[in-house]
Coordinates of C-alpha atoms in Angstrom, one line a residue:
Chain Q
M1 CA -50.4 11.1 60.8
R2 CA -51.0 8.3 58.3
E3 CA -49.7 4.9 59.3
I4 CA -47.4 3.4 56.7
S5 CA -46.6 -0.3 56.7
Q6 CA -43.1 -1.4 56.0
D7 CA -44.4 -3.1 52.9
A8 CA -46.0 0.2 51.6
A9 CA -42.9 2.1 52.4
E10 CA -40.7 -0.3 50.4
R11 CA -43.1 -0.3 47.4
H12 CA -43.0 3.5 47.5
K13 CA -39.2 3.5 47.6
A14 CA -38.9 1.1 44.7
K15 CA -41.3 3.2 42.6
M16 CA -39.5 6.4 43.4
E17 CA -36.2 4.9 42.5
R18 CA -37.5 4.1 39.1
R19 CA -39.0 7.6 38.8
K20 CA -35.7 9.2 39.7
A21 CA -33.9 7.2 37.0
V22 CA -36.4 8.5 34.4
Q23 CA -36.1 12.0 35.8
D24 CA -32.3 12.0 35.8
A25 CA -32.2 10.7 32.2
E26 CA -34.5 13.5 31.2
V27 CA -32.5 16.2 32.8
E28 CA -29.3 14.8 31.3
G29 CA -30.9 15.1 27.8
K30 CA -31.4 18.8 28.2
T31 CA -28.2 20.7 27.6
L32 CA -29.1 23.8 25.6
E33 CA -29.1 27.3 27.2
K34 CA -30.9 30.0 25.3
G35 CA -33.0 33.1 25.8
L36 CA -36.6 32.0 25.6
L37 CA -39.5 33.5 23.9
I38 CA -42.4 32.9 26.3
V39 CA -46.1 33.5 25.6
N40 CA -48.7 33.6 28.4
T41 CA -52.1 33.5 26.8
G42 CA -55.7 32.2 27.3
P43 CA -58.8 33.6 29.0
G44 CA -57.8 32.7 32.6
K45 CA -56.0 34.8 35.3
G46 CA -52.2 34.8 35.8
K47 CA -50.8 35.8 32.4
T48 CA -49.4 39.1 33.5
T49 CA -49.0 38.0 37.1
A50 CA -46.8 35.1 36.1
A51 CA -44.7 37.5 34.0
F52 CA -44.1 39.6 37.0
G53 CA -43.2 36.5 39.0
L54 CA -40.6 35.7 36.4
A55 CA -39.3 39.3 36.6
L56 CA -39.0 38.8 40.4
R57 CA -37.0 35.6 39.9
M58 CA -34.6 37.3 37.4
L59 CA -34.2 40.3 39.7
G60 CA -33.1 37.8 42.4
Y61 CA -30.1 37.1 40.3
G62 CA -29.3 40.8 39.9
R63 CA -30.3 40.8 36.2
R64 CA -32.0 43.8 34.6
V65 CA -35.7 43.6 33.7
G66 CA -37.5 45.7 31.1
I67 CA -41.3 46.0 31.2
V68 CA -43.4 47.6 28.5
Q69 CA -47.1 47.7 29.0
F70 CA -49.1 48.0 25.8
V71 CA -52.6 48.6 27.3
K72 CA -52.1 49.8 30.8
G73 CA -51.4 53.5 31.2
A74 CA -49.9 55.5 34.0
W75 CA -52.3 54.2 36.6
H76 CA -51.2 53.0 40.0
T77 CA -50.5 49.3 40.6
G78 CA -49.1 47.3 43.5
E79 CA -46.5 45.6 41.3
K80 CA -45.1 48.9 40.2
D81 CA -44.6 50.1 43.7
A82 CA -43.1 46.8 44.7
L83 CA -40.6 46.8 41.8
A84 CA -39.5 50.3 42.6
R85 CA -37.5 48.7 45.4
F86 CA -35.1 47.3 42.8
G87 CA -34.1 50.7 41.5
D88 CA -32.3 50.8 38.2
L89 CA -32.6 47.1 37.8
V90 CA -36.2 47.7 36.6
S91 CA -37.0 49.8 33.5
W92 CA -40.8 50.2 33.6
H93 CA -42.8 51.8 30.7
A94 CA -46.6 51.9 30.9
M95 CA -47.2 53.1 27.3
G96 CA -50.9 52.3 26.9
E97 CA -53.8 54.7 26.9
G98 CA -56.0 52.3 28.8
F99 CA -58.6 49.8 27.5
T100 CA -59.8 50.4 23.9
W101 CA -63.4 50.9 25.3
E102 CA -62.0 53.8 27.4
T103 CA -60.1 55.6 24.7
Q104 CA -62.7 54.9 22.0
D105 CA -60.2 56.3 19.6
L106 CA -58.6 53.8 17.1
Q107 CA -56.0 56.2 15.8
R108 CA -54.8 57.0 19.3
D109 CA -54.7 53.3 20.2
I110 CA -52.6 52.5 17.1
A111 CA -50.2 55.4 17.9
A112 CA -49.8 54.2 21.5
A113 CA -49.0 50.7 20.4
G114 CA -46.4 52.0 17.9
R115 CA -44.7 54.0 20.7
A116 CA -44.7 51.0 23.0
W117 CA -43.2 48.8 20.3
E118 CA -40.4 51.4 19.7
K119 CA -39.7 51.3 23.5
A120 CA -39.5 47.5 23.4
R121 CA -37.0 47.6 20.5
E122 CA -34.9 50.2 22.5
L123 CA -34.9 48.0 25.6
M124 CA -33.9 44.9 23.5
A125 CA -30.8 46.8 22.4
D126 CA -29.6 47.0 26.0
P127 CA -26.9 44.4 26.4
A128 CA -27.5 44.2 30.2
L129 CA -31.1 43.3 30.0
G130 CA -31.9 39.7 31.2
L131 CA -35.7 39.7 30.7
L132 CA -38.1 41.8 28.7
V133 CA -41.8 41.7 29.6
L134 CA -44.2 42.8 26.8
D135 CA -47.4 43.0 28.7
E136 CA -50.6 42.8 26.6
L137 CA -48.7 42.9 23.4
N138 CA -51.1 40.2 22.2
I139 CA -53.9 42.7 22.4
A140 CA -52.1 45.2 20.2
L141 CA -51.4 42.3 17.7
R142 CA -54.9 41.0 17.8
Y143 CA -56.4 44.3 16.7
D144 CA -53.7 44.8 14.1
Y145 CA -52.3 47.9 15.8
L146 CA -48.9 46.4 15.0
D147 CA -47.9 44.1 12.2
V148 CA -47.5 40.6 13.6
N149 CA -44.9 39.5 11.1
A150 CA -42.7 42.5 11.7
V151 CA -43.0 42.0 15.5
V152 CA -42.2 38.2 15.3
E153 CA -39.2 38.8 13.0
T154 CA -37.8 41.4 15.5
L155 CA -38.3 39.1 18.4
K156 CA -36.6 36.2 16.6
G157 CA -33.7 38.5 15.9
R158 CA -33.1 39.3 19.5
R159 CA -29.9 38.6 21.4
D160 CA -29.3 34.8 22.0
D161 CA -29.5 35.0 25.8
L162 CA -32.4 37.5 26.1
H163 CA -35.6 36.1 27.6
V164 CA -38.9 37.7 26.4
V165 CA -42.3 37.2 27.9
V166 CA -45.4 38.2 25.9
T167 CA -48.8 38.3 27.6
G168 CA -52.4 38.7 26.6
R169 CA -55.3 36.7 25.3
N170 CA -55.6 35.4 21.8
A171 CA -51.9 35.1 21.0
K172 CA -51.5 35.0 17.2
P173 CA -50.5 31.7 15.5
A174 CA -47.3 33.3 14.1
L175 CA -46.2 34.3 17.6
V176 CA -47.0 30.8 19.1
E177 CA -45.1 29.2 16.2
A178 CA -42.0 31.3 17.0
A179 CA -42.2 30.8 20.8
D180 CA -40.2 28.4 22.9
L181 CA -42.8 28.1 25.7
V182 CA -46.5 28.8 25.4
T183 CA -48.9 28.5 28.3
E184 CA -52.7 28.8 28.0
M185 CA -54.3 30.0 31.2
G186 CA -57.7 28.5 31.3
Q187 CA -60.5 29.8 33.5
V188 CA -62.1 27.1 35.6
K189 CA -63.8 29.4 38.1
H190 CA -63.8 33.1 38.6
H191 CA -64.9 35.2 41.6
F192 CA -66.2 38.0 39.4
A193 CA -69.1 35.7 38.5
A194 CA -69.9 35.5 42.2
G195 CA -70.1 39.4 42.4
V196 CA -66.7 39.9 43.9
K197 CA -65.1 43.1 42.7
A198 CA -61.5 43.7 41.6
Q199 CA -59.4 44.2 44.8
T200 CA -56.1 45.9 45.7
G201 CA -53.3 43.4 45.8
I202 CA -55.2 40.9 43.7
E203 CA -56.2 42.5 40.4
F204 CA -54.0 45.6 40.6
Chain C
M1 CA -48.6 53.2 10.7
R2 CA -52.0 51.8 9.5
E3 CA -54.2 54.3 7.6
I4 CA -57.7 54.7 9.2
S5 CA -60.6 56.2 7.3
Q6 CA -62.9 58.5 9.1
D7 CA -65.7 56.0 8.6
A8 CA -63.7 53.2 10.2
A9 CA -62.7 55.5 13.1
E10 CA -66.4 56.3 13.7
R11 CA -67.5 52.7 13.6
H12 CA -64.7 51.8 16.1
K13 CA -65.9 54.6 18.4
A14 CA -69.5 53.5 18.3
K15 CA -68.5 49.9 19.0
M16 CA -66.3 50.9 21.9
E17 CA -69.0 53.1 23.4
R18 CA -71.3 50.0 23.5
R19 CA -68.5 47.9 24.9
K20 CA -67.8 50.5 27.6
A21 CA -71.5 50.5 28.6
V22 CA -71.5 46.7 29.0
Q23 CA -68.2 46.9 30.9
D24 CA -69.4 49.7 33.3
A25 CA -72.6 47.7 34.1
E26 CA -70.5 44.6 34.9
V27 CA -68.1 46.5 37.2
E28 CA -71.1 48.1 38.9
G29 CA -72.6 44.7 39.6
K30 CA -69.6 43.6 41.5
T31 CA -69.5 45.0 45.0
L32 CA -68.3 42.3 47.3
E33 CA -64.8 42.4 48.9
K34 CA -63.5 39.2 50.4
G35 CA -60.3 37.3 50.9
L36 CA -60.1 34.8 48.0
L37 CA -59.1 31.2 47.9
I38 CA -57.2 31.0 44.7
V39 CA -56.0 27.7 43.1
N40 CA -53.3 27.6 40.3
T41 CA -53.3 24.1 38.8
G42 CA -52.8 22.3 35.6
P43 CA -49.7 20.8 33.8
G44 CA -48.5 24.1 32.3
K45 CA -45.9 26.6 33.6
G46 CA -46.8 29.6 35.7
K47 CA -48.6 28.2 38.7
T48 CA -46.0 29.1 41.3
T49 CA -44.7 32.0 39.3
A50 CA -48.1 33.6 39.2
A51 CA -48.4 33.1 43.0
F52 CA -45.1 35.0 43.4
G53 CA -46.4 37.7 41.1
L54 CA -49.4 38.1 43.3
A55 CA -47.1 38.3 46.4
L56 CA -45.2 41.1 44.6
R57 CA -48.5 43.0 44.0
M58 CA -49.6 42.6 47.6
L59 CA -46.1 43.7 48.9
G60 CA -46.5 46.9 46.8
Y61 CA -49.4 47.8 49.1
G62 CA -47.2 47.2 52.2
R63 CA -49.2 44.1 53.1
R64 CA -47.5 41.0 54.8
V65 CA -47.1 37.9 52.7
G66 CA -46.5 34.4 54.0
I67 CA -45.1 31.6 51.9
V68 CA -45.0 27.9 52.7
Q69 CA -43.4 25.6 50.3
F70 CA -44.6 22.0 50.6
V71 CA -42.1 20.4 48.2
K72 CA -39.1 22.7 47.8
G73 CA -36.5 22.5 50.5
A74 CA -33.9 25.0 51.5
W75 CA -32.4 25.3 48.0
H76 CA -31.5 28.6 46.4
T77 CA -33.9 30.4 44.2
G78 CA -34.0 33.8 42.5
E79 CA -37.4 34.6 44.0
K80 CA -36.2 34.0 47.5
D81 CA -33.3 36.4 47.1
A82 CA -35.6 39.0 45.5
L83 CA -38.2 38.8 48.2
A84 CA -35.4 39.3 50.8
R85 CA -35.5 43.0 49.8
F86 CA -38.9 43.3 51.5
G87 CA -37.6 42.3 55.0
D88 CA -40.2 41.4 57.6
L89 CA -43.0 41.9 55.1
V90 CA -42.2 38.4 53.8
S91 CA -42.3 35.3 56.0
W92 CA -40.8 32.5 53.9
H93 CA -40.8 28.8 54.9
A94 CA -39.4 26.1 52.5
M95 CA -40.6 23.1 54.5
G96 CA -40.2 20.4 51.8
E97 CA -37.6 17.7 51.6
G98 CA -37.4 17.9 47.8
F99 CA -39.2 15.9 45.2
T100 CA -40.6 12.5 46.2
W101 CA -38.3 10.8 43.8
E102 CA -35.4 12.4 45.6
T103 CA -36.4 11.5 49.2
Q104 CA -37.7 8.0 48.2
D105 CA -39.0 7.9 51.8
L106 CA -42.8 8.1 52.2
Q107 CA -42.8 8.5 56.0
R108 CA -40.4 11.4 55.7
D109 CA -42.5 13.1 53.0
I110 CA -45.6 12.7 55.1
A111 CA -43.9 14.2 58.2
A112 CA -42.6 17.1 56.1
A113 CA -46.1 17.8 54.8
G114 CA -47.5 17.8 58.3
R115 CA -44.9 20.3 59.5
A116 CA -45.5 22.6 56.5
W117 CA -49.3 22.5 57.2
E118 CA -48.7 23.4 60.8
K119 CA -46.6 26.4 59.7
A120 CA -49.4 27.4 57.3
R121 CA -51.9 27.3 60.2
E122 CA -49.6 29.4 62.3
L123 CA -49.3 32.0 59.6
M124 CA -53.1 32.1 59.1
A125 CA -53.4 33.2 62.7
D126 CA -51.3 36.3 62.0
P127 CA -53.8 39.2 61.8
A128 CA -51.4 41.3 59.7
L129 CA -51.1 38.8 56.9
G130 CA -52.6 39.9 53.6
L131 CA -51.7 36.8 51.4
L132 CA -50.7 33.3 52.2
V133 CA -49.0 31.2 49.4
L134 CA -49.2 27.5 49.9
D135 CA -46.8 26.4 47.2
E136 CA -47.3 22.8 45.9
L137 CA -49.9 22.0 48.6
N138 CA -51.7 20.2 45.8
I139 CA -48.9 17.7 45.6
A140 CA -49.1 16.9 49.3
L141 CA -52.9 16.5 49.0
R142 CA -52.7 14.4 45.9
Y143 CA -50.5 11.8 47.6
D144 CA -52.7 11.9 50.7
Y145 CA -49.8 13.2 52.8
L146 CA -52.5 15.5 54.3
D147 CA -56.2 14.9 54.7
V148 CA -58.0 17.0 52.0
N149 CA -61.2 17.6 54.0
A150 CA -59.3 18.8 57.1
V151 CA -57.2 21.2 54.9
V152 CA -60.3 22.5 53.1
E153 CA -62.2 23.1 56.3
T154 CA -59.3 25.0 57.8
L155 CA -58.9 27.1 54.7
K156 CA -62.7 27.9 54.6
G157 CA -62.5 29.0 58.3
R158 CA -59.8 31.5 57.6
R159 CA -60.2 35.3 58.4
D160 CA -62.6 37.0 56.0
D161 CA -60.1 39.2 54.3
L162 CA -57.1 36.8 54.0
H163 CA -56.2 35.8 50.5
V164 CA -54.8 32.3 50.0
V165 CA -53.1 30.9 46.9
V166 CA -52.7 27.1 46.5
T167 CA -50.4 25.9 43.7
G168 CA -49.6 22.5 42.2
R169 CA -50.9 20.1 39.6
N170 CA -54.0 17.9 40.0
A171 CA -55.9 20.1 42.5
K172 CA -58.4 17.9 44.4
P173 CA -62.1 18.4 43.5
A174 CA -63.0 19.3 47.1
L175 CA -60.4 22.2 47.0
V176 CA -61.7 23.4 43.6
E177 CA -65.2 23.3 45.0
A178 CA -64.2 25.5 47.9
A179 CA -62.1 28.0 45.9
D180 CA -63.2 31.4 44.6
L181 CA -60.8 31.5 41.6
V182 CA -59.3 28.5 39.8
T183 CA -57.0 28.7 36.9
E184 CA -55.8 25.7 34.9
M185 CA -52.4 26.3 33.3
G186 CA -52.3 24.4 30.1
Q187 CA -49.1 23.5 28.3
V188 CA -49.2 24.4 24.6
K189 CA -45.5 24.2 24.0
H190 CA -42.5 23.6 26.2
H191 CA -38.8 24.3 25.6
F192 CA -37.7 21.2 27.6
A193 CA -39.1 19.1 24.6
A194 CA -36.6 21.0 22.4
G195 CA -33.7 20.0 24.7
V196 CA -33.4 23.3 26.5
K197 CA -32.4 22.9 30.1
A198 CA -33.8 24.6 33.3
Q199 CA -32.1 28.0 33.5
T200 CA -31.5 30.5 36.3
G201 CA -34.1 33.3 36.4
I202 CA -36.6 31.1 34.4
E203 CA -37.1 27.8 36.3
F204 CA -35.6 28.7 39.6

């Protein structure tokens, strides 16, 4: 273990006392409670994964979570099996038809996005819902499968205490503008570049 | 719904066929399976939350998950309650003493980090473990509570198929160098700046 002189320990204590004063003042200045519009975007990993982490946290308080997936279809994922443990607290809807390069059918992709958005609106009307995850909605918006202004207006008109998380690369400026919290996941290093494949428990 | 001309539909199909060929070739080029060393760093939100999302995914496959928290102490969080549903599959250890500006005691912080690291080594030795989350280990490394070279060597020497996620701001270069996957969470917009406080189900 590192040896700490008494002098170093005292300097540390003084510094941390000042830091705590700043921290306490900051916390005191924040008094609002509101349902947040959260956007996880960027090219890096963790956009959807963090949304599921948030779902887990909300479920820990016994709050209902709705999940609409705009790209993923009915395929099997670890997170879906795991969330099945929470029974009726989770309302899961994989409404996609798969990646656009799989369907190769623009009309079909647009129709799927429309159905997914209808499901999202339906879930938003549930007064018991604490969190709504709109997974890969940014993809549907980017390709204009849905009208961004209509989507943003509906999201802004949600119940005051409903949290919504939107994931996917290339979030549209109008959505970022409307959001309370926007995180850009940046890719520093990726194992795919080293020839490692997508593995169970990590990518799906 | 958007009107799509037959011409536009055919151009889309041709483009997506080319995209699928590229995608398939990429997937085929990736054949390795290995336990990943994953680092979630950066000033934005979602570092710890994404690690818990990954834990959820792994639990969906019935794999054991170990969690060691280097800063958080025994306080109550939604994710802890939620993961309690998975019984023995989750081994949770909140080994911190709280934020450094709360303890104001350098020697105590160093001792806590040492105990947390010992617990991490113990969990790594469990052959049934699929994922180990080392939450806020980057903080302990940044303040030199632990020796970064010793930590990196131990992480490198882990079992071939054990995935490890390290979270926290300011990941040290030696850790980034050793990692397979590094994501930098960037803050684009934060609700704290608008006076919104930390809320249940979102921040804890």
